[in-house]
Tab-separated table of C-alpha atoms in Angstrom:
chain	number	residue	atom	x	y	z
A	1	MET	CA	0.000	0.000	0.000
A	2	GLN	CA	2.783	2.388	0.943
A	3	LYS	CA	4.628	1.571	-2.292
A	4	LYS	CA	1.453	2.330	-4.253
A	5	LEU	CA	1.037	5.711	-2.536
A	6	VAL	CA	4.656	6.582	-3.322
A	7	LEU	CA	4.083	5.620	-6.960
A	8	VAL	CA	0.930	7.751	-7.183
A	9	SER	CA	2.786	10.669	-5.620
A	10	ILE	CA	5.576	10.377	-8.192
A	11	VAL	CA	3.077	10.228	-11.063
A	12	LEU	CA	1.183	13.273	-9.789
A	13	THR	CA	4.429	15.189	-9.392
A	14	MET	CA	5.440	14.349	-12.941
A	15	LEU	CA	1.983	15.375	-14.189
A	16	VAL	CA	2.238	18.752	-12.470
A	17	VAL	CA	5.645	19.315	-14.052
A	18	VAL	CA	4.335	18.384	-17.518
A	19	LEU	CA	1.261	20.602	-17.191
A	20	ALA	CA	3.390	23.484	-15.982
A	21	GLY	CA	5.624	23.002	-19.005
A	22	CYS	CA	2.607	23.027	-21.323
A	23	GLY	CA	1.537	26.331	-19.881
A	24	GLN	CA	4.903	27.890	-20.622
A	25	GLY	CA	4.468	28.016	-24.390
A	26	THR	CA	7.337	27.491	-26.850
A	27	THR	CA	10.719	27.692	-25.184
A	28	LYS	CA	14.222	28.030	-26.535
A	29	LYS	CA	14.817	24.309	-26.087
A	30	GLU	CA	11.709	23.349	-28.080
A	31	SER	CA	12.565	25.331	-31.219
A	32	ASN	CA	15.660	25.829	-33.340
A	33	LYS	CA	14.458	29.326	-34.234
A	34	LEU	CA	15.278	32.418	-32.237
A	35	GLN	CA	12.460	33.303	-29.837
A	36	VAL	CA	12.035	37.087	-29.999
A	37	ILE	CA	9.649	39.235	-27.948
A	38	THR	CA	8.969	42.786	-29.191
A	39	THR	CA	6.998	45.401	-27.286
A	40	PHE	CA	4.590	47.192	-29.649
A	41	TYR	CA	3.771	47.502	-33.347
A	42	PRO	CA	6.638	49.504	-34.963
A	43	VAL	CA	9.254	47.405	-33.149
A	44	TYR	CA	7.389	44.240	-34.156
A	45	GLU	CA	7.203	45.230	-37.848
A	46	PHE	CA	10.859	46.266	-38.041
A	47	THR	CA	11.941	42.999	-36.397
A	48	LYS	CA	9.680	40.889	-38.597
A	49	ALA	CA	11.007	42.670	-41.695
A	50	VAL	CA	14.542	41.554	-40.825
A	51	ALA	CA	13.855	38.142	-39.277
A	52	GLY	CA	11.381	36.755	-41.810
A	53	ASP	CA	10.813	33.062	-41.106
A	54	LYS	CA	14.122	32.507	-39.308
A	55	ALA	CA	12.746	33.595	-35.920
A	56	ASP	CA	9.487	33.412	-33.992
A	57	ILE	CA	8.453	37.027	-33.349
A	58	THR	CA	5.853	37.890	-30.712
A	59	MET	CA	4.315	41.317	-30.028
A	60	LEU	CA	3.895	41.773	-26.270
A	61	MET	CA	1.189	44.470	-26.379
A	62	PRO	CA	-2.060	43.277	-28.000
A	63	ALA	CA	-3.538	45.250	-30.916
A	64	GLY	CA	-5.338	48.343	-29.637
A	65	THR	CA	-3.239	48.659	-26.458
A	66	GLU	CA	-2.133	52.199	-25.487
A	67	PRO	CA	1.693	51.886	-25.206
A	68	HIS	CA	2.007	54.949	-22.946
A	69	ASP	CA	-0.157	53.295	-20.263
A	70	TYR	CA	1.059	49.704	-20.601
A	71	GLU	CA	2.588	47.818	-17.676
A	72	PRO	CA	3.725	44.187	-18.099
A	73	SER	CA	1.950	41.474	-16.144
A	74	ALA	CA	3.716	38.612	-14.367
A	75	LYS	CA	2.789	36.448	-17.363
A	76	ASP	CA	4.390	38.966	-19.737
A	77	ILE	CA	7.589	39.021	-17.683
A	78	SER	CA	7.643	35.231	-17.776
A	79	LYS	CA	7.327	35.294	-21.583
A	80	ILE	CA	10.203	37.744	-21.850
A	81	SER	CA	12.421	35.684	-19.539
A	82	ARG	CA	11.962	32.620	-21.770
A	83	SER	CA	12.870	34.445	-24.990
A	84	ASP	CA	16.279	34.654	-26.643
A	85	ILE	CA	15.932	38.359	-27.401
A	86	PHE	CA	13.679	41.071	-25.981
A	87	ILE	CA	13.478	44.188	-28.189
A	88	TYR	CA	11.946	47.500	-27.136
A	89	SER	CA	11.821	50.975	-28.624
A	90	SER	CA	13.377	53.189	-25.931
A	91	ASP	CA	13.646	53.850	-22.213
A	92	ASN	CA	11.436	56.894	-22.768
A	93	MET	CA	8.577	54.914	-24.314
A	94	GLU	CA	8.729	51.646	-22.376
A	95	THR	CA	9.676	53.261	-19.055
A	96	TRP	CA	9.017	49.990	-17.217
A	97	VAL	CA	11.958	48.191	-18.850
A	98	LYS	CA	14.471	49.570	-16.322
A	99	SER	CA	12.719	47.809	-13.435
A	100	LEU	CA	12.114	44.718	-15.581
A	101	LYS	CA	15.843	44.104	-16.012
A	102	SER	CA	16.190	43.010	-12.387
A	103	SER	CA	13.815	40.115	-13.154
A	104	ILE	CA	15.578	38.969	-16.331
A	105	ASP	CA	18.747	36.885	-16.624
A	106	GLU	CA	20.549	38.831	-19.355
A	107	LYS	CA	22.897	35.883	-19.924
A	108	GLN	CA	19.870	33.947	-21.178
A	109	THR	CA	17.777	36.758	-22.687
A	110	GLN	CA	19.453	39.551	-24.636
A	111	ILE	CA	17.748	42.935	-24.144
A	112	LEU	CA	17.955	45.414	-27.023
A	113	ASN	CA	17.046	49.086	-26.873
A	114	ALA	CA	16.400	49.563	-30.619
A	115	SER	CA	16.943	53.327	-30.417
A	116	HIS	CA	20.196	53.331	-28.435
A	117	SER	CA	22.047	55.124	-31.241
A	118	ILE	CA	19.369	57.793	-31.858
A	119	LYS	CA	19.476	61.298	-30.369
A	120	MET	CA	16.224	62.049	-28.552
A	121	ILE	CA	14.306	65.335	-28.698
A	122	ASP	CA	13.594	66.973	-25.334
A	123	GLU	CA	9.833	67.571	-25.084
A	124	ASN	CA	10.359	70.774	-23.101
A	125	ASP	CA	12.531	72.291	-25.844
A	126	GLU	CA	9.873	71.258	-28.358
A	127	LEU	CA	7.022	72.763	-26.346
A	128	LYS	CA	8.952	75.975	-25.677
A	129	SER	CA	9.354	76.333	-29.439
A	130	GLU	CA	5.636	75.720	-29.958
A	131	GLU	CA	4.768	78.215	-27.222
A	132	ALA	CA	6.867	80.862	-28.965
A	133	GLU	CA	5.184	79.935	-32.250
A	134	LEU	CA	1.757	80.425	-30.697
A	135	ALA	CA	2.711	83.751	-29.107
A	136	ASN	CA	4.744	84.777	-32.171
A	137	LYS	CA	7.480	86.123	-29.898
A	138	GLU	CA	10.305	85.088	-27.573
A	139	GLU	CA	9.179	84.792	-23.960
A	140	GLU	CA	9.843	82.796	-20.830
A	141	SER	CA	8.303	79.371	-20.956
A	142	SER	CA	6.089	77.962	-18.210
A	143	PHE	CA	7.332	74.451	-18.979
A	144	SER	CA	9.632	72.587	-16.606
A	145	SER	CA	13.363	72.529	-17.341
A	146	THR	CA	13.455	68.835	-16.453
A	147	SER	CA	14.227	66.671	-19.476
A	148	ASN	CA	11.328	64.604	-20.769
A	149	TYR	CA	12.357	63.031	-24.023
A	150	ASP	CA	9.880	62.494	-26.841
A	151	PRO	CA	9.695	58.743	-27.528
A	152	HIS	CA	8.053	58.836	-31.005
A	153	ILE	CA	11.319	58.252	-32.865
A	154	TRP	CA	9.900	55.832	-35.482
A	155	LEU	CA	7.869	58.586	-37.182
A	156	ASP	CA	11.061	59.819	-38.857
A	157	PRO	CA	11.976	57.244	-41.561
A	158	GLU	CA	15.660	57.935	-40.966
A	159	ASN	CA	15.250	56.936	-37.321
A	160	ALA	CA	13.289	53.879	-38.432
A	161	LYS	CA	16.292	52.900	-40.567
A	162	GLU	CA	18.585	53.211	-37.552
A	163	MET	CA	16.257	51.013	-35.474
A	164	VAL	CA	16.178	48.382	-38.233
A	165	LYS	CA	20.004	48.356	-38.407
A	166	ASN	CA	20.263	47.901	-34.632
A	167	ILE	CA	17.745	45.048	-34.703
A	168	SER	CA	19.561	43.420	-37.607
A	169	LYS	CA	22.908	43.534	-35.780
A	170	GLU	CA	21.384	41.861	-32.727
A	171	LEU	CA	19.736	39.086	-34.750
A	172	ILE	CA	22.985	38.395	-36.604
A	173	GLN	CA	24.953	38.333	-33.362
A	174	GLN	CA	22.554	35.806	-31.815
A	175	ASP	CA	22.062	33.754	-35.006
A	176	PRO	CA	25.224	34.123	-37.133
A	177	LYS	CA	24.471	31.090	-39.325
A	178	ASN	CA	21.615	33.086	-40.943
A	179	GLU	CA	23.620	36.297	-41.389
A	180	LYS	CA	23.264	36.432	-45.194
A	181	TYR	CA	19.513	35.982	-44.929
A	182	TYR	CA	19.183	38.782	-42.359
A	183	VAL	CA	21.456	41.134	-44.313
A	184	LYS	CA	19.452	40.619	-47.500
A	185	ARG	CA	16.130	41.295	-45.777
A	186	THR	CA	17.587	44.274	-43.908
A	187	ASN	CA	18.790	45.885	-47.137
A	188	THR	CA	15.426	45.286	-48.818
A	189	TYR	CA	13.533	47.000	-45.993
A	190	LEU	CA	16.069	49.839	-45.698
A	191	LYS	CA	15.530	50.538	-49.401
A	192	LYS	CA	11.774	50.874	-48.776
A	193	LEU	CA	12.431	53.284	-45.895
A	194	THR	CA	14.789	55.313	-48.102
A	195	GLU	CA	12.047	55.583	-50.732
A	196	LEU	CA	9.571	56.667	-48.040
A	197	ASN	CA	12.004	59.315	-46.832
A	198	GLN	CA	12.439	60.591	-50.390
A	199	ASP	CA	8.659	60.827	-50.868
A	200	TYR	CA	8.416	63.055	-47.786
A	201	LYS	CA	11.401	65.192	-48.831
A	202	THR	CA	10.039	65.739	-52.340
A	203	THR	CA	6.559	66.601	-51.062
A	204	PHE	CA	7.701	69.220	-48.546
A	205	LYS	CA	10.761	70.606	-50.338
A	206	ASN	CA	9.066	73.723	-51.745
A	207	ALA	CA	6.185	74.046	-49.265
A	208	LYS	CA	5.410	77.618	-48.206
A	209	ASN	CA	3.218	76.756	-45.229
A	210	LYS	CA	5.229	74.379	-43.054
A	211	THR	CA	3.130	74.431	-39.883
A	212	PHE	CA	0.506	71.866	-38.901
A	213	VAL	CA	-1.711	71.574	-35.797
A	214	THR	CA	-2.087	68.215	-34.027
A	215	GLN	CA	-3.964	66.813	-31.054
A	216	HIS	CA	-0.997	64.713	-29.904
A	217	ALA	CA	2.593	66.025	-29.801
A	218	ALA	CA	3.923	62.900	-31.501
A	219	PHE	CA	5.397	64.283	-34.704
A	220	ALA	CA	8.445	66.274	-33.561
A	221	TYR	CA	10.949	63.913	-35.205
A	222	LEU	CA	9.048	63.907	-38.487
A	223	ALA	CA	8.702	67.705	-38.380
A	224	LYS	CA	12.408	68.211	-37.627
A	225	GLN	CA	13.499	65.879	-40.441
A	226	TYR	CA	11.522	67.822	-43.085
A	227	GLY	CA	11.777	71.374	-41.745
A	228	LEU	CA	8.180	71.513	-40.521
A	229	THR	CA	6.649	72.951	-37.333
A	230	GLN	CA	4.240	70.959	-35.201
A	231	VAL	CA	1.824	72.916	-32.977
A	232	ALA	CA	0.156	70.495	-30.571
A	233	ILE	CA	-2.982	70.857	-28.486
A	234	ALA	CA	-1.665	68.460	-25.830
A	235	GLY	CA	1.660	66.893	-24.948
A	236	ILE	CA	3.488	63.627	-25.538
A	237	SER	CA	0.787	61.406	-24.033
A	238	SER	CA	-2.293	61.101	-26.242
A	239	ASP	CA	-4.659	61.386	-23.249
A	240	GLU	CA	-3.039	64.522	-21.807
A	241	GLU	CA	-5.401	67.496	-21.607
A	242	PRO	CA	-4.325	71.066	-22.495
A	243	SER	CA	-4.674	73.985	-20.091
A	244	PRO	CA	-7.352	76.672	-20.715
A	245	LYS	CA	-4.479	79.081	-21.493
A	246	ARG	CA	-3.139	76.838	-24.255
A	247	LEU	CA	-6.603	76.365	-25.755
A	248	ALA	CA	-7.068	80.149	-25.843
A	249	GLU	CA	-3.656	80.582	-27.491
A	250	LEU	CA	-4.542	77.949	-30.078
A	251	GLN	CA	-7.849	79.634	-30.918
A	252	THR	CA	-6.009	82.903	-31.488
A	253	TYR	CA	-3.309	81.185	-33.539
A	254	ILE	CA	-5.827	79.342	-35.739
A	255	LYS	CA	-7.701	82.530	-36.567
A	256	LYS	CA	-4.572	84.643	-37.075
A	257	TYR	CA	-2.882	82.224	-39.476
A	258	ASP	CA	-5.984	80.849	-41.233
A	259	VAL	CA	-5.354	77.289	-40.059
A	260	ASP	CA	-8.000	75.093	-41.702
A	261	THR	CA	-7.239	71.623	-40.245
A	262	ILE	CA	-6.494	69.927	-36.942
A	263	PHE	CA	-4.958	66.462	-37.112
A	264	THR	CA	-6.201	63.907	-34.583
A	265	GLU	CA	-6.101	60.243	-33.716
A	266	SER	CA	-9.230	58.130	-33.953
A	267	ASN	CA	-9.796	57.735	-30.217
A	268	ASP	CA	-11.317	59.537	-27.236
A	269	SER	CA	-8.409	61.998	-27.051
A	270	SER	CA	-9.866	63.655	-30.155
A	271	LYS	CA	-12.784	65.154	-28.190
A	272	ILE	CA	-10.943	68.367	-27.318
A	273	ALA	CA	-9.627	68.691	-30.873
A	274	ASN	CA	-13.147	68.251	-32.249
A	275	MET	CA	-14.446	70.877	-29.830
A	276	LEU	CA	-11.689	73.321	-30.849
A	277	ALA	CA	-12.355	72.632	-34.543
A	278	LYS	CA	-16.067	73.302	-34.056
A	279	GLU	CA	-15.411	76.577	-32.221
A	280	THR	CA	-13.009	77.796	-34.915
A	281	ASN	CA	-14.954	76.295	-37.855
A	282	ILE	CA	-12.112	74.213	-39.263
A	283	LYS	CA	-11.709	70.591	-40.441
A	284	VAL	CA	-10.508	67.538	-38.537
A	285	LYS	CA	-8.366	64.894	-40.266
A	286	GLY	CA	-6.546	61.787	-39.095
A	287	LEU	CA	-2.786	61.557	-38.545
A	288	ASN	CA	-1.589	58.256	-37.130
A	289	PRO	CA	1.372	58.160	-34.683
A	290	ILE	CA	1.577	54.388	-35.355
A	291	GLU	CA	1.846	53.512	-31.684
A	292	GLY	CA	-0.196	50.465	-32.618
A	293	LEU	CA	-2.446	49.167	-35.362
A	294	SER	CA	-5.881	47.746	-34.663
A	295	LYS	CA	-6.647	44.089	-35.310
A	296	VAL	CA	-8.739	45.129	-38.325
A	297	GLN	CA	-5.899	47.229	-39.768
A	298	ILE	CA	-3.458	44.349	-39.406
A	299	GLU	CA	-5.935	41.913	-40.985
A	300	ASP	CA	-6.424	44.382	-43.859
A	301	GLY	CA	-2.698	44.310	-44.548
A	302	GLU	CA	-1.839	47.790	-43.287
A	303	THR	CA	1.773	48.302	-42.219
A	304	TYR	CA	4.117	50.992	-40.931
A	305	LEU	CA	4.979	51.849	-44.535
A	306	SER	CA	1.356	52.096	-45.728
A	307	VAL	CA	0.271	54.192	-42.727
A	308	MET	CA	3.233	56.541	-43.207
A	309	GLN	CA	2.097	57.017	-46.814
A	310	ASP	CA	-1.431	57.769	-45.552
A	311	ASN	CA	0.046	60.335	-43.137
A	312	LEU	CA	1.936	61.941	-46.017
A	313	LYS	CA	-1.278	62.279	-48.026
A	314	SER	CA	-2.984	63.938	-45.071
A	315	LEU	CA	-0.119	66.297	-44.279
A	316	LYS	CA	0.302	67.525	-47.845
A	317	THR	CA	-3.258	68.920	-47.796
A	318	VAL	CA	-2.011	71.436	-45.199
A	319	VAL	CA	1.768	71.648	-45.667
A	320	LYS	CA	1.920	73.000	-49.199
C-alpha cells in the first residue's frame, strides 16, 4: 500500500511538471528558431522585416493597447524571460523596462534598446518652441526645465532605418548562421524606408506653409526631419489634456494664421480637438502616430509603410 502511494505521488508530481511546461508556451529548447519578444507595433514590424521566417516574433502588447499606459503582467515578464531576445523601442517609451531588467537573466535573454544610437528630442525644448510659435514672440516658458524626451522616434523614416540596423545587428549576433539571410532582408527593408524618406522630402521641399496643428505632440521627429513645425494641443501622451491658457492661445493662432485643419487620432483623445475645430470652424483629419495598429488594420494588410504614406497624403493637404 505504501509503495502504491509513493508511486501515485511520483506520477502526480510528474503530471504537475508536464502541465506546468505546457503552460509555458514554446521555449528556446523546443525550437531551433530564435524566440524574440517585441513590445509594440513599430518594433514588431521592423523585427519581422529583418527576421522573416528565421525567428518566432511575438508582439507583447495586443492590438489596440495604449503603449504609454502599458505595464507588463507577471505572465508577460515570464514570456520575456523565456525568450532569446527582448526588443523594445526606448527607455522613454517603455519606461518599465528599467525595473524589468532586475527580473531577467541577461545571460539567457538579450535585451535590445532599438533606439540606443538615436538622439532624442527633449519635449520641453519642443514645447517651448511651440509656445513661442503660438505667441509669435520670444518669452519665458512655463514648462519645466526637467528633461522629458519624446519617444516617437519611429515617425522619422531615418530613425526607423537606424532602429532596423540595430535590430539586424542583434539578430545576426545571436544567429550568425543566418547572417546572409538577415542582411538581405535588412537591405530590402532599408531601401523601402529610403524611398519613403524621399517621398516626404520631395513633397515638402518647396512648401510655403510648413506648420501643422495636431492633437498629440507625436510628430516632432518627423517635423524636424523635413523642416516643418508641429503645434500640438496636448503633450506627448495622447490622453493629456491642455490647459485653458493653451486652448485660448490655439484659438487665437488658428484665426490669425488661417489654419483650416487639426490632425487627430481616432480615439477619445480627439474630443478636445473636435471641440476646438467646431469653435473655430475648421476641419478635422486623421494623422496616425503608429503607436499600434488595430486588429482590423493588421488583418487588412496595413503596415508601418502604408500608414506613413497615408500620413503623407494627409499632411500635404495642409503643408503646401
